[in-house]
């Protein structure tokens, strides 16, 4: 896909091609179109991802269209605030390079150098100012710059600006710009401070994110509950009601599981819809729309189906089954706590899912606290695969679990057709049987891990 598909003007594309770029980087593909539409943007991206062009190109195009409709205006209409003068320089160079074939002027303003040159350039007039916070405030105090006509404000490397102690300066600058503006905020990390800032200055932002993300947003409160597999459904119902959850996304590992959870919720009077790859596109869309509109309180999804879920205001993500890879965990819980809002994630962990927890800990480099949920404290020992119904227990014999689909009998054949017996008691093998028939029981994911559980 080239730049032509992003809705950019020919003269801007010419500038981009002159810079030697033919294919947009992922952040450019994700951010340019919504930015051209005038949407606020929150971008999580590091230097090196092409983020500068992701905001500079829409800025140029939006100002250029205005310029064409009002050729006389030469007020500062776009402001880019950066933490360092090096970055300010880089952004200014990008503006000059990509804007080679359009008639817009930019001025770069930073401290550590004399004022005269900057004052002279400002007097000549500029459409775009790229500035570091301290020197920009100096100019504002002197009256040599006015931000009253700003239409687009960009905060670049916002996390660095906050680390450098510029938060109050940044807030003063933002206050001097009109409330009616487009704001784009880019940051390599999304900390609590960044989300606080974002929620106070962005309006319904489009969120873009590139690169490997190891840490979930700090606005997400994460819980991990130790629970028996067969008690998960009860815990889910209890939590939704007891905690008055309103907009809940539940993740199931299998399509069959998703349907089953959904039916169970419906039976208990909690309106729910399922979304997975066995459902048609129109069914999925109906579920998603219903969830967005609040018709369904719960959406039960598998990982694949969840890839397209971009719903604002999800209060809770519940991992009914723990994901088998840590990236999916980050992706799943990232459906809540978006753009500065608070969110909660709850992950149900049965005994035989605990090793997946280790992967999450390793990936996020954090130690997870596995808590019991009051009233749902798991039994001390739980065998590997938990069936729906509690296994029958003969007094005097150890508890043996029958895997789903196994027939009652005096001994069970293991995967190789041999009966296993140990000291008179029956020991059931946990080797998963090959499933015939219902394909909906298959895992709805790209993963090649074919161990499976039932609900
Ligand atoms: P940035 O993350 O904006 O600092 O950009 C990192 C580097 O990628 C800079 O040297 C840019 O010139 C370059 N760059 C930006 N966009 C593209 C693109 N679409 N194709 C190739 N290089 C690019």
Short mmCIF file of C-alpha atoms and ligand atoms in Angstrom, two decimals:
data_model
loop_
_atom_site.label_atom_id
_atom_site.label_comp_id
_atom_site.label_asym_id
_atom_site.label_seq_id
_atom_site.Cartn_x
_atom_site.Cartn_y
_atom_site.Cartn_z
CA UNK A 1 0.00 0.00 0.00
CA UNK A 2 1.42 3.36 -1.00
CA UNK A 3 0.86 6.87 0.30
CA UNK A 4 -1.79 7.52 -2.37
CA UNK A 5 -4.34 5.41 -0.50
CA UNK A 6 -4.17 7.54 2.64
CA UNK A 7 -6.09 10.49 1.26
CA UNK A 8 -3.05 12.74 0.92
CA UNK A 9 -2.86 15.54 -1.61
CA UNK A 10 -0.69 15.02 -4.72
CA UNK A 11 1.74 17.79 -3.78
CA UNK A 12 2.31 16.30 -0.38
CA UNK A 13 2.80 12.84 -1.85
CA UNK A 14 5.33 14.40 -4.22
CA UNK A 15 7.23 15.74 -1.19
CA UNK A 16 7.10 12.32 0.49
CA UNK A 17 8.35 10.58 -2.64
CA UNK A 18 11.10 13.19 -2.98
CA UNK A 19 12.19 12.20 0.54
CA UNK A 20 12.53 8.66 -0.81
CA UNK A 21 9.55 7.04 0.92
CA UNK A 22 7.23 4.85 -1.07
CA UNK A 23 5.43 2.82 1.59
CA UNK A 24 3.96 4.28 4.77
CA UNK A 25 5.20 2.84 8.06
CA UNK A 26 2.56 1.17 10.28
CA UNK A 27 2.03 4.27 12.41
CA UNK A 28 1.63 6.38 9.28
CA UNK A 29 -0.93 3.93 7.88
CA UNK A 30 -2.86 4.03 11.13
CA UNK A 31 -2.69 7.72 12.01
CA UNK A 32 -2.74 9.74 8.78
CA UNK A 33 -6.32 9.13 7.69
CA UNK A 34 -8.02 9.87 11.04
CA UNK A 35 -5.72 12.87 11.51
CA UNK A 36 -6.74 14.18 8.09
CA UNK A 37 -10.35 13.88 9.21
CA UNK A 38 -9.50 16.17 12.09
CA UNK A 39 -9.65 13.58 14.84
CA UNK A 40 -7.56 13.84 17.98
CA UNK A 41 -4.85 11.20 18.11
CA UNK A 42 -3.05 9.45 20.92
CA UNK A 43 -0.06 7.61 19.50
CA UNK A 44 2.12 5.18 21.37
CA UNK A 45 5.26 5.02 19.27
CA UNK A 46 8.96 5.43 19.69
CA UNK A 47 11.40 7.41 17.61
CA UNK A 48 12.32 5.42 14.55
CA UNK A 49 8.78 4.33 13.74
CA UNK A 50 8.12 7.20 11.32
CA UNK A 51 5.86 9.01 13.79
CA UNK A 52 7.05 12.46 12.68
CA UNK A 53 5.61 12.07 9.20
CA UNK A 54 2.50 10.52 10.78
CA UNK A 55 1.59 13.92 12.24
CA UNK A 56 3.48 16.32 9.94
CA UNK A 57 1.75 15.16 6.74
CA UNK A 58 -1.81 15.68 8.05
CA UNK A 59 -0.77 19.02 9.56
CA UNK A 60 0.56 20.19 6.20
CA UNK A 61 -2.49 19.02 4.32
CA UNK A 62 -5.01 20.56 6.70
CA UNK A 63 -3.22 23.92 6.74
CA UNK A 64 -2.78 23.83 2.99
CA UNK A 65 -6.51 23.39 2.40
CA UNK A 66 -7.22 26.31 4.74
CA UNK A 67 -4.61 28.43 3.00
CA UNK A 68 -6.25 27.78 -0.34
CA UNK A 69 -9.60 28.94 0.95
CA UNK A 70 -8.08 31.99 2.71
CA UNK A 71 -4.74 32.87 1.02
CA UNK A 72 -4.19 36.02 3.14
CA UNK A 73 -4.07 34.35 6.58
CA UNK A 74 -0.58 33.96 7.96
CA UNK A 75 -1.24 33.38 11.63
CA UNK A 76 0.38 30.51 13.49
CA UNK A 77 -2.12 27.73 13.01
CA UNK A 78 -0.15 24.66 14.02
CA UNK A 79 2.10 24.20 17.03
CA UNK A 80 4.37 21.24 17.67
CA UNK A 81 5.85 21.08 21.16
CA UNK A 82 8.90 18.87 21.63
CA UNK A 83 11.08 18.17 24.69
CA UNK A 84 14.44 18.98 23.10
CA UNK A 85 15.86 21.32 20.52
CA UNK A 86 17.27 18.37 18.56
CA UNK A 87 13.82 16.96 18.17
CA UNK A 88 12.43 20.40 17.31
CA UNK A 89 15.04 20.61 14.56
CA UNK A 90 14.19 17.19 13.26
CA UNK A 91 10.49 18.01 13.08
CA UNK A 92 11.23 21.29 11.34
CA UNK A 93 13.36 19.47 8.79
CA UNK A 94 10.52 17.04 8.18
CA UNK A 95 8.13 19.96 7.64
CA UNK A 96 10.53 21.51 5.14
CA UNK A 97 11.16 18.23 3.33
CA UNK A 98 7.58 16.99 3.00
CA UNK A 99 6.27 20.49 2.42
CA UNK A 100 8.69 21.20 -0.41
CA UNK A 101 5.91 21.57 -2.97
CA UNK A 102 3.51 23.62 -0.89
CA UNK A 103 3.61 27.17 0.31
CA UNK A 104 3.72 27.01 4.10
CA UNK A 105 6.24 28.55 6.48
CA UNK A 106 7.59 27.10 9.68
CA UNK A 107 9.69 28.53 12.52
CA UNK A 108 11.74 26.56 15.00
CA UNK A 109 11.95 27.97 18.52
CA UNK A 110 14.18 26.67 21.30
CA UNK A 111 16.36 27.92 24.15
CA UNK A 112 20.12 28.19 24.51
CA UNK A 113 20.42 30.60 21.55
CA UNK A 114 19.72 34.33 21.10
CA UNK A 115 16.16 35.56 20.65
CA UNK A 116 16.80 37.91 17.71
CA UNK A 117 16.74 35.45 14.88
CA UNK A 118 13.58 33.81 16.20
CA UNK A 119 11.89 37.19 16.68
CA UNK A 120 12.77 38.18 13.15
CA UNK A 121 11.32 34.97 11.73
CA UNK A 122 8.18 35.27 13.79
CA UNK A 123 7.67 38.85 12.54
CA UNK A 124 7.85 37.61 8.96
CA UNK A 125 4.99 35.28 9.75
CA UNK A 126 4.72 31.52 10.05
CA UNK A 127 2.04 28.90 9.69
CA UNK A 128 3.71 26.28 11.84
CA UNK A 129 5.80 26.72 14.99
CA UNK A 130 7.91 23.92 16.37
CA UNK A 131 9.05 24.75 19.87
CA UNK A 132 10.46 23.55 23.16
CA UNK A 133 8.29 24.56 26.14
CA UNK A 134 10.62 26.99 28.01
CA UNK A 135 11.51 29.25 25.10
CA UNK A 136 7.97 29.18 23.79
CA UNK A 137 6.74 30.53 27.13
CA UNK A 138 9.42 33.26 26.97
CA UNK A 139 8.03 34.35 23.61
CA UNK A 140 4.47 34.19 24.89
CA UNK A 141 5.38 36.36 27.88
CA UNK A 142 7.08 38.90 25.63
CA UNK A 143 4.05 38.96 23.38
CA UNK A 144 6.13 37.94 20.38
CA UNK A 145 3.96 34.93 19.71
CA UNK A 146 0.22 34.38 19.85
CA UNK A 147 -1.39 30.95 20.01
CA UNK A 148 -4.91 32.28 19.56
CA UNK A 149 -5.23 31.00 16.01
CA UNK A 150 -3.89 27.51 16.69
CA UNK A 151 -5.98 24.84 14.94
CA UNK A 152 -3.66 21.90 15.47
CA UNK A 153 -1.55 21.15 18.51
CA UNK A 154 0.97 18.31 18.57
CA UNK A 155 2.76 17.14 21.71
CA UNK A 156 5.69 15.04 20.56
CA UNK A 157 7.48 12.66 22.95
CA UNK A 158 5.12 13.71 25.69
CA UNK A 159 6.56 11.20 28.16
CA UNK A 160 9.97 12.79 27.83
CA UNK A 161 8.54 16.25 28.37
CA UNK A 162 6.95 15.08 31.59
CA UNK A 163 10.15 13.30 32.68
CA UNK A 164 12.00 16.55 32.13
CA UNK A 165 9.61 18.36 34.45
CA UNK A 166 7.76 20.34 31.76
CA UNK A 167 4.24 19.35 32.78
CA UNK A 168 3.26 22.77 34.14
CA UNK A 169 4.82 24.56 31.17
CA UNK A 170 2.99 22.23 28.80
CA UNK A 171 -0.30 22.82 30.57
CA UNK A 172 0.19 26.62 30.39
CA UNK A 173 0.91 26.37 26.68
CA UNK A 174 -2.16 24.23 26.05
CA UNK A 175 -4.28 26.72 27.98
CA UNK A 176 -3.16 29.50 25.67
CA UNK A 177 -4.49 27.65 22.62
CA UNK A 178 -8.18 27.69 21.62
CA UNK A 179 -10.31 24.90 23.06
CA UNK A 180 -11.58 24.20 19.55
CA UNK A 181 -8.52 22.55 18.08
CA UNK A 182 -7.22 19.21 16.91
CA UNK A 183 -4.73 17.68 19.34
CA UNK A 184 -2.27 14.88 18.68
CA UNK A 185 -0.22 13.40 21.47
CA UNK A 186 2.67 11.03 20.83
CA UNK A 187 4.53 9.18 23.51
CA UNK A 188 6.85 6.18 23.65
CA UNK A 189 5.21 5.02 26.88
CA UNK A 190 1.73 5.47 28.23
CA UNK A 191 2.11 6.13 31.95
CA UNK A 192 -0.51 7.30 34.43
CA UNK A 193 0.68 10.92 33.97
CA UNK A 194 0.35 10.64 30.21
CA UNK A 195 -3.14 9.19 30.43
CA UNK A 196 -4.14 11.92 32.88
CA UNK A 197 -2.82 14.55 30.52
CA UNK A 198 -4.43 12.85 27.52
CA UNK A 199 -7.83 12.59 29.16
CA UNK A 200 -7.78 16.29 30.01
CA UNK A 201 -6.82 17.55 26.56
CA UNK A 202 -7.98 14.99 23.96
CA UNK A 203 -11.53 14.54 22.72
CA UNK A 204 -12.60 11.07 21.69
CA UNK A 205 -9.08 10.36 20.40
CA UNK A 206 -8.20 7.77 17.85
CA UNK A 207 -5.60 5.59 19.44
CA UNK A 208 -2.65 4.20 17.47
CA UNK A 209 0.07 2.01 18.75
CA UNK A 210 3.11 0.42 17.18
CA UNK A 211 5.99 -1.69 18.32
CA UNK A 212 6.06 -4.45 20.84
CA UNK A 213 4.13 -3.45 23.87
CA UNK A 214 5.16 -5.24 27.01
CA UNK A 215 3.35 -3.18 29.56
CA UNK A 216 -0.36 -2.65 29.72
CA UNK A 217 -1.59 0.90 30.31
CA UNK A 218 -1.33 1.93 33.94
CA UNK A 219 -5.00 2.84 33.91
CA UNK A 220 -5.86 -0.86 33.90
CA UNK A 221 -6.19 -2.48 37.30
CA UNK A 222 -5.24 -6.12 36.87
CA UNK A 223 -6.52 -8.99 39.02
CA UNK A 224 -5.70 -12.67 38.81
CA UNK A 225 -8.05 -15.07 40.55
CA UNK A 226 -7.22 -18.61 41.46
CA UNK A 227 -10.34 -20.63 40.70
CA UNK A 228 -11.43 -24.19 39.94
CA UNK A 229 -12.26 -24.64 36.30
CA UNK A 230 -15.80 -25.78 37.03
CA UNK A 231 -16.49 -22.75 39.25
CA UNK A 232 -15.54 -20.17 36.62
CA UNK A 233 -19.07 -19.67 35.28
CA UNK A 234 -20.45 -19.08 38.78
CA UNK A 235 -17.68 -16.65 39.56
CA UNK A 236 -18.31 -14.78 36.32
CA UNK A 237 -22.02 -14.38 37.07
CA UNK A 238 -21.31 -13.40 40.63
CA UNK A 239 -18.74 -10.77 39.67
CA UNK A 240 -20.88 -9.17 36.99
CA UNK A 241 -23.80 -8.79 39.36
CA UNK A 242 -21.96 -8.08 42.62
CA UNK A 243 -19.68 -5.48 41.07
CA UNK A 244 -22.45 -4.05 38.87
CA UNK A 245 -20.28 -4.33 35.78
CA UNK A 246 -21.89 -2.57 32.84
CA UNK A 247 -19.76 -3.11 29.78
CA UNK A 248 -17.84 -6.35 30.00
CA UNK A 249 -15.71 -8.12 27.44
CA UNK A 250 -15.20 -11.80 28.29
CA UNK A 251 -12.55 -13.85 26.55
CA UNK A 252 -12.98 -17.53 25.90
CA UNK A 253 -10.35 -19.65 24.26
CA UNK A 254 -12.77 -21.69 22.17
CA UNK A 255 -15.78 -20.82 20.05
CA UNK A 256 -17.83 -23.52 21.75
CA UNK A 257 -16.80 -22.09 25.12
CA UNK A 258 -17.82 -18.58 24.03
CA UNK A 259 -21.30 -19.81 23.03
CA UNK A 260 -21.65 -21.74 26.25
CA UNK A 261 -20.68 -18.78 28.43
CA UNK A 262 -23.07 -16.59 26.48
CA UNK A 263 -25.99 -18.98 26.97
CA UNK A 264 -25.26 -19.28 30.66
CA UNK A 265 -25.27 -15.49 31.04
CA UNK A 266 -28.50 -15.19 29.08
CA UNK A 267 -30.15 -17.86 31.25
CA UNK A 268 -29.21 -15.80 34.29
CA UNK A 269 -30.79 -12.67 32.86
CA UNK A 270 -27.55 -10.98 31.81
CA UNK A 271 -27.81 -9.86 28.21
CA UNK A 272 -24.82 -11.19 26.29
CA UNK A 273 -23.68 -11.76 22.73
CA UNK A 274 -20.92 -13.93 21.35
CA UNK A 275 -18.43 -13.03 18.67
CA UNK A 276 -16.19 -15.63 17.08
CA UNK A 277 -15.11 -16.91 13.71
CA UNK A 278 -18.00 -19.41 13.34
CA UNK A 279 -20.44 -16.53 13.24
CA UNK A 280 -21.14 -14.73 10.00
CA UNK A 281 -19.89 -11.20 9.44
CA UNK A 282 -23.40 -9.80 9.86
CA UNK A 283 -23.94 -11.75 13.08
CA UNK A 284 -20.66 -10.45 14.44
CA UNK A 285 -21.53 -6.92 13.44
CA UNK A 286 -24.92 -7.20 15.15
CA UNK A 287 -23.25 -8.45 18.35
CA UNK A 288 -20.69 -5.69 18.23
CA UNK A 289 -23.22 -2.95 17.48
CA UNK A 290 -25.53 -4.23 20.21
CA UNK A 291 -22.65 -4.20 22.66
CA UNK A 292 -21.63 -0.67 21.65
CA UNK A 293 -25.21 0.55 22.01
CA UNK A 294 -25.52 -1.05 25.44
CA UNK A 295 -28.13 -3.64 24.36
CA UNK A 296 -25.75 -6.34 25.54
CA UNK A 297 -24.00 -5.94 28.84
CA UNK A 298 -21.46 -8.60 27.99
CA UNK A 299 -19.65 -9.50 24.80
CA UNK A 300 -18.02 -12.92 24.82
CA UNK A 301 -15.19 -13.15 22.32
CA UNK A 302 -12.38 -15.36 21.17
CA UNK A 303 -8.98 -13.87 20.41
CA UNK A 304 -9.38 -13.76 16.66
CA UNK A 305 -12.75 -12.06 16.74
CA UNK A 306 -11.46 -9.58 19.31
CA UNK A 307 -8.92 -8.17 16.89
CA UNK A 308 -11.53 -5.89 15.37
CA UNK A 309 -13.07 -4.75 18.64
CA UNK A 310 -12.49 -1.05 19.08
CA UNK A 311 -15.21 -0.12 21.54
CA UNK A 312 -14.88 2.85 23.85
CA UNK A 313 -15.94 2.56 27.43
CA UNK A 314 -15.39 -1.15 28.12
CA UNK A 315 -15.17 -1.15 31.92
CA UNK A 316 -14.02 -4.74 32.44
CA UNK A 317 -12.13 -7.39 30.53
CA UNK A 318 -12.50 -10.87 31.96
CA UNK A 319 -10.20 -13.63 30.82
CA UNK A 320 -12.42 -16.62 31.48
CA UNK A 321 -9.58 -18.67 30.08
CA UNK A 322 -6.09 -17.37 30.47
CA UNK A 323 -4.48 -16.65 27.08
CA UNK A 324 -1.69 -18.97 26.11
CA UNK A 325 0.65 -16.27 24.98
CA UNK A 326 1.55 -13.11 26.78
CA UNK A 327 1.08 -10.79 23.78
CA UNK A 328 -2.56 -11.85 23.61
CA UNK A 329 -2.89 -11.00 27.28
CA UNK A 330 -1.64 -7.45 26.65
CA UNK A 331 -3.87 -7.17 23.60
CA UNK A 332 -6.96 -8.48 25.42
CA UNK A 333 -6.74 -6.29 28.48
CA UNK A 334 -5.86 -3.29 26.33
CA UNK A 335 -9.54 -3.26 25.20
CA UNK A 336 -10.26 -1.49 28.48
CA UNK A 337 -8.54 1.51 30.08
CA UNK A 338 -8.27 3.18 26.68
CA UNK A 339 -7.30 6.78 26.10
CA UNK A 340 -6.99 7.66 29.73
CA UNK A 341 -10.15 5.96 30.98
CA UNK A 342 -9.93 3.60 33.92
CA UNK A 343 -10.42 -0.11 33.36
CA UNK A 344 -10.22 -3.40 35.19
CA UNK A 345 -9.10 -6.79 34.00
CA UNK A 346 -9.77 -10.05 35.81
CA UNK A 347 -8.05 -13.25 34.77
CA UNK A 348 -9.41 -16.59 35.98
CA UNK A 349 -6.59 -19.04 36.54
CA UNK A 350 -7.34 -22.70 37.19
CA UNK A 351 -4.64 -24.95 38.51
CA UNK A 352 -3.71 -26.35 35.11
CA UNK A 353 -3.48 -22.85 33.62
CA UNK A 354 -0.87 -21.62 36.06
CA UNK A 355 2.07 -22.20 33.78
CA UNK A 356 0.59 -19.66 31.36
CA UNK A 357 0.75 -17.12 34.13
CA UNK A 358 4.51 -17.58 34.21
CA UNK A 359 4.70 -16.54 30.57
CA UNK A 360 2.78 -13.36 31.30
CA UNK A 361 5.04 -12.61 34.25
CA UNK A 362 8.13 -13.23 32.17
CA UNK A 363 6.92 -11.10 29.27
CA UNK A 364 5.75 -8.14 31.31
CA UNK A 365 8.64 -8.49 33.75
CA UNK A 366 6.26 -8.23 36.67
CA UNK A 367 5.26 -10.60 39.40
CA UNK A 368 1.61 -11.43 39.46
CA UNK A 369 -0.37 -11.83 42.66
CA UNK A 370 -2.76 -14.76 42.36
CA UNK A 371 -5.66 -14.09 44.73
CA UNK A 372 -8.56 -16.29 45.77
CA UNK A 373 -11.96 -14.67 45.19
CA UNK A 374 -13.94 -14.65 48.45
CA UNK A 375 -16.51 -17.44 48.33
CA UNK A 376 -14.77 -19.14 45.40
CA UNK A 377 -11.58 -20.37 47.04
CA UNK A 378 -10.31 -23.33 45.03
CA UNK A 379 -9.83 -26.77 46.48
CA UNK A 380 -6.31 -27.64 47.49
CA UNK A 381 -5.72 -30.10 44.67
CA UNK A 382 -7.31 -30.12 41.29
CA UNK A 383 -6.58 -32.71 38.65
CA UNK A 384 -5.59 -31.59 35.19
CA UNK A 385 -8.73 -31.40 33.09
CA UNK A 386 -11.86 -30.37 34.88
CA UNK A 387 -15.15 -31.73 33.60
CA UNK A 388 -18.44 -29.86 33.79
CA UNK A 389 -19.89 -32.04 36.48
CA UNK A 390 -18.04 -32.92 39.65
CA UNK A 391 -16.47 -36.36 39.36
CA UNK A 392 -18.01 -39.15 41.35
CA UNK A 393 -15.95 -40.08 44.31
CA UNK A 394 -15.89 -43.60 45.75
CA UNK A 395 -15.06 -43.45 49.41
CA UNK A 396 -11.60 -44.78 50.00
CA UNK A 397 -10.42 -44.07 46.48
CA UNK A 398 -8.48 -41.05 45.29
CA UNK A 399 -10.56 -38.57 43.32
CA UNK A 400 -10.23 -39.30 39.65
CA UNK A 401 -11.33 -36.88 36.99
CA UNK A 402 -13.04 -38.04 33.86
CA UNK A 403 -12.12 -36.01 30.85
CA UNK A 404 -14.96 -34.55 28.80
CA UNK A 405 -16.44 -37.11 26.47
CA UNK A 406 -14.99 -40.11 28.25
CA UNK A 407 -17.38 -42.96 28.89
CA UNK A 408 -17.93 -44.34 32.33
CA UNK A 409 -16.07 -47.57 32.82
CA UNK A 410 -13.80 -49.54 35.04
CA UNK A 411 -10.70 -48.36 33.37
CA UNK A 412 -9.96 -45.83 30.70
CA UNK A 413 -7.86 -46.46 27.69
CA UNK A 414 -5.13 -43.95 27.39
CA UNK A 415 -4.13 -42.41 24.08
CA UNK A 416 -2.38 -45.63 23.03
CA UNK A 417 -5.19 -47.99 23.87
CA UNK A 418 -3.74 -49.36 27.11
CA UNK A 419 -5.52 -49.36 30.43
CA UNK A 420 -3.63 -47.70 33.21
CA UNK A 421 -4.01 -49.12 36.69
CA UNK A 422 -2.17 -48.32 39.81
CA UNK A 423 -2.53 -50.12 43.15
CA UNK A 424 -6.11 -51.08 42.51
CA UNK A 425 -7.44 -47.59 41.81
CA UNK A 426 -8.30 -46.23 38.41
CA UNK A 427 -6.02 -43.47 37.19
CA UNK A 428 -7.42 -41.58 34.25
CA UNK A 429 -5.09 -40.40 31.62
CA UNK A 430 -5.39 -36.73 30.71
CA UNK A 431 -4.22 -37.27 27.14
CA UNK A 432 -6.61 -35.21 25.03
CA UNK A 433 -8.71 -37.38 22.79
CA UNK A 434 -8.97 -36.59 19.15
CA UNK A 435 -12.20 -34.75 18.68
CA UNK A 436 -14.54 -35.73 15.93
CA UNK A 437 -17.68 -33.98 14.94
CA UNK A 438 -18.31 -30.55 16.37
CA UNK A 439 -15.67 -28.25 14.85
CA UNK A 440 -16.87 -25.36 17.01
CA UNK A 441 -14.98 -26.87 19.91
CA UNK A 442 -11.77 -25.97 18.20
CA UNK A 443 -9.64 -23.17 19.54
CA UNK A 444 -10.44 -19.90 17.83
CA UNK A 445 -6.89 -18.73 17.50
CA UNK A 446 -3.86 -18.90 15.28
CA UNK A 447 -2.02 -20.74 18.00
CA UNK A 448 -0.71 -24.20 17.28
CA UNK A 449 -1.22 -25.18 20.89
CA UNK A 450 -3.98 -27.76 20.71
CA UNK A 451 -4.51 -28.63 24.32
CA UNK A 452 -8.07 -27.82 25.12
CA UNK A 453 -10.49 -27.60 27.97
CA UNK A 454 -14.22 -27.79 28.29
CA UNK A 455 -16.59 -25.54 30.10
P1 LIG B 1 10.81 9.15 13.07
O1 LIG B 1 10.28 7.98 13.88
O2 LIG B 1 9.73 10.05 12.64
O3 LIG B 1 11.92 9.83 13.81
O4 LIG B 1 11.41 8.55 11.71
C1 LIG B 1 12.48 7.64 11.70
C2 LIG B 1 13.18 7.59 10.37
O5 LIG B 1 12.35 6.95 9.41
C3 LIG B 1 13.51 8.95 9.81
O6 LIG B 1 14.82 8.89 9.34
C4 LIG B 1 12.55 9.13 8.65
O7 LIG B 1 13.13 9.88 7.63
C5 LIG B 1 12.31 7.70 8.20
N1 LIG B 1 10.97 7.46 7.61
C6 LIG B 1 9.82 7.99 8.01
N2 LIG B 1 8.80 7.52 7.26
C7 LIG B 1 9.33 6.68 6.36
C8 LIG B 1 8.79 5.86 5.31
N3 LIG B 1 7.50 5.83 5.05
N4 LIG B 1 9.64 5.11 4.59
C9 LIG B 1 10.96 5.13 4.86
N5 LIG B 1 11.55 5.87 5.83
C10 LIG B 1 10.74 6.64 6.59
#
